[in-house]
Coordinates of C-alpha atoms in Angstrom, one line a residue:
X657 CA 246.6 165.2 -62.2
X658 CA 247.1 161.7 -63.4
X659 CA 244.4 161.5 -66.0
X660 CA 242.7 158.4 -67.6
X661 CA 242.5 159.9 -71.1
X662 CA 244.4 161.9 -73.6
X663 CA 244.9 165.6 -74.3
X664 CA 241.6 165.9 -76.1
X665 CA 239.7 165.0 -72.9
X666 CA 238.6 167.8 -70.6
X667 CA 240.8 168.7 -67.7
X668 CA 239.6 170.1 -64.3
X669 CA 240.5 173.7 -63.7
X670 CA 242.0 172.5 -60.4
X671 CA 244.8 170.5 -62.2
X672 CA 248.0 172.5 -62.7
X673 CA 250.0 169.8 -64.4
X674 CA 248.0 167.2 -66.5
X675 CA 249.6 163.8 -67.1
X676 CA 247.7 162.0 -69.8
X677 CA 248.0 158.3 -69.5
X678 CA 245.4 157.0 -72.0
X679 CA 245.1 154.1 -69.6
X680 CA 241.5 154.5 -68.4
X681 CA 241.0 153.2 -64.9
X682 CA 244.3 151.4 -64.9
X683 CA 245.8 154.8 -64.0
X684 CA 244.3 154.3 -60.6
X685 CA 247.2 152.0 -59.7
X686 CA 249.6 154.8 -60.7
X687 CA 247.8 157.2 -58.4
X688 CA 247.8 154.9 -55.5
X689 CA 251.2 153.2 -55.7
X690 CA 253.1 156.4 -56.2
X691 CA 251.5 157.9 -53.1
X692 CA 252.5 157.6 -49.4
X693 CA 249.0 158.6 -48.3
X694 CA 245.8 158.8 -50.4
X695 CA 243.2 161.4 -49.8
X696 CA 239.8 160.4 -51.2
X697 CA 237.2 163.0 -52.0
X698 CA 233.6 161.8 -52.8
X699 CA 233.6 160.6 -56.4
X700 CA 232.7 157.7 -58.6
X701 CA 233.5 154.0 -58.7
X702 CA 237.0 155.0 -59.8
X703 CA 237.4 156.7 -56.4
X704 CA 236.2 153.5 -54.6
X705 CA 238.7 151.4 -56.6
X706 CA 241.5 153.8 -55.6
X707 CA 240.5 153.5 -51.9
X708 CA 240.4 149.7 -52.2
X709 CA 243.8 149.6 -54.0
X710 CA 245.4 151.8 -51.4
X711 CA 244.2 149.7 -48.5
X712 CA 245.2 146.5 -50.2
X713 CA 248.7 148.0 -50.8
X714 CA 249.0 149.1 -47.2
X715 CA 248.7 152.8 -48.0
X716 CA 246.9 155.0 -45.5
X717 CA 243.7 156.6 -46.7
X718 CA 242.1 159.9 -45.6
X719 CA 238.4 160.1 -46.4
X720 CA 237.4 163.7 -47.0
X721 CA 233.7 164.2 -46.6
X722 CA 232.8 160.5 -46.9
X723 CA 229.9 160.1 -44.5
X724 CA 229.6 157.3 -43.6
X725 CA 231.6 156.0 -46.5
X726 CA 231.5 152.8 -48.5
X727 CA 230.4 149.8 -46.6
X728 CA 233.6 147.8 -47.4
X729 CA 235.5 150.2 -45.3
X730 CA 234.1 148.6 -42.2
X731 CA 236.5 145.8 -42.9
X732 CA 239.5 148.1 -43.5
X733 CA 242.4 148.1 -41.0
X734 CA 241.7 150.9 -38.6
X735 CA 245.3 152.0 -38.6
X736 CA 245.2 152.8 -42.3
X737 CA 242.0 154.9 -42.3
X738 CA 241.2 158.4 -41.1
X739 CA 238.3 160.8 -41.8
X740 CA 238.3 164.5 -42.3
X741 CA 235.5 167.1 -42.8
X742 CA 237.6 169.9 -44.3
X743 CA 240.7 170.1 -46.5
X744 CA 242.8 171.5 -43.6
X745 CA 241.7 168.6 -41.4
X746 CA 242.7 166.2 -44.3
X747 CA 246.1 167.7 -44.5
X748 CA 246.5 167.3 -40.7
X749 CA 245.6 163.6 -41.0
X750 CA 248.1 163.2 -43.9
X751 CA 250.8 164.8 -41.7
X752 CA 249.9 162.4 -38.9
X753 CA 250.3 159.4 -41.2
X754 CA 253.6 160.7 -42.5
X755 CA 254.9 161.3 -39.0
X756 CA 254.3 157.6 -38.2
X757 CA 256.7 156.7 -41.0
X758 CA 259.6 158.5 -39.4

């Protein structure tokens, strides 16, 4: 996990390898720009900023359980956006985006 704080901050039990940036929300750019496809789970305003950054950078986004999703997505390029209801479905959408790169 690319984390916004330092080692003293809590870490989710789902993170195997914490990377402490002490960058706050600026670490969102690291998350997005180092990814070929972004999967966005429902979250906070930080999640929305990552979605917006990804789309602005031309990175595909898979929205996992975002019903209907943030309103600004209605203006997003359709070829960069997919929806999924389950994690396996999200993985399938990621694979589809990656296959388009080849």
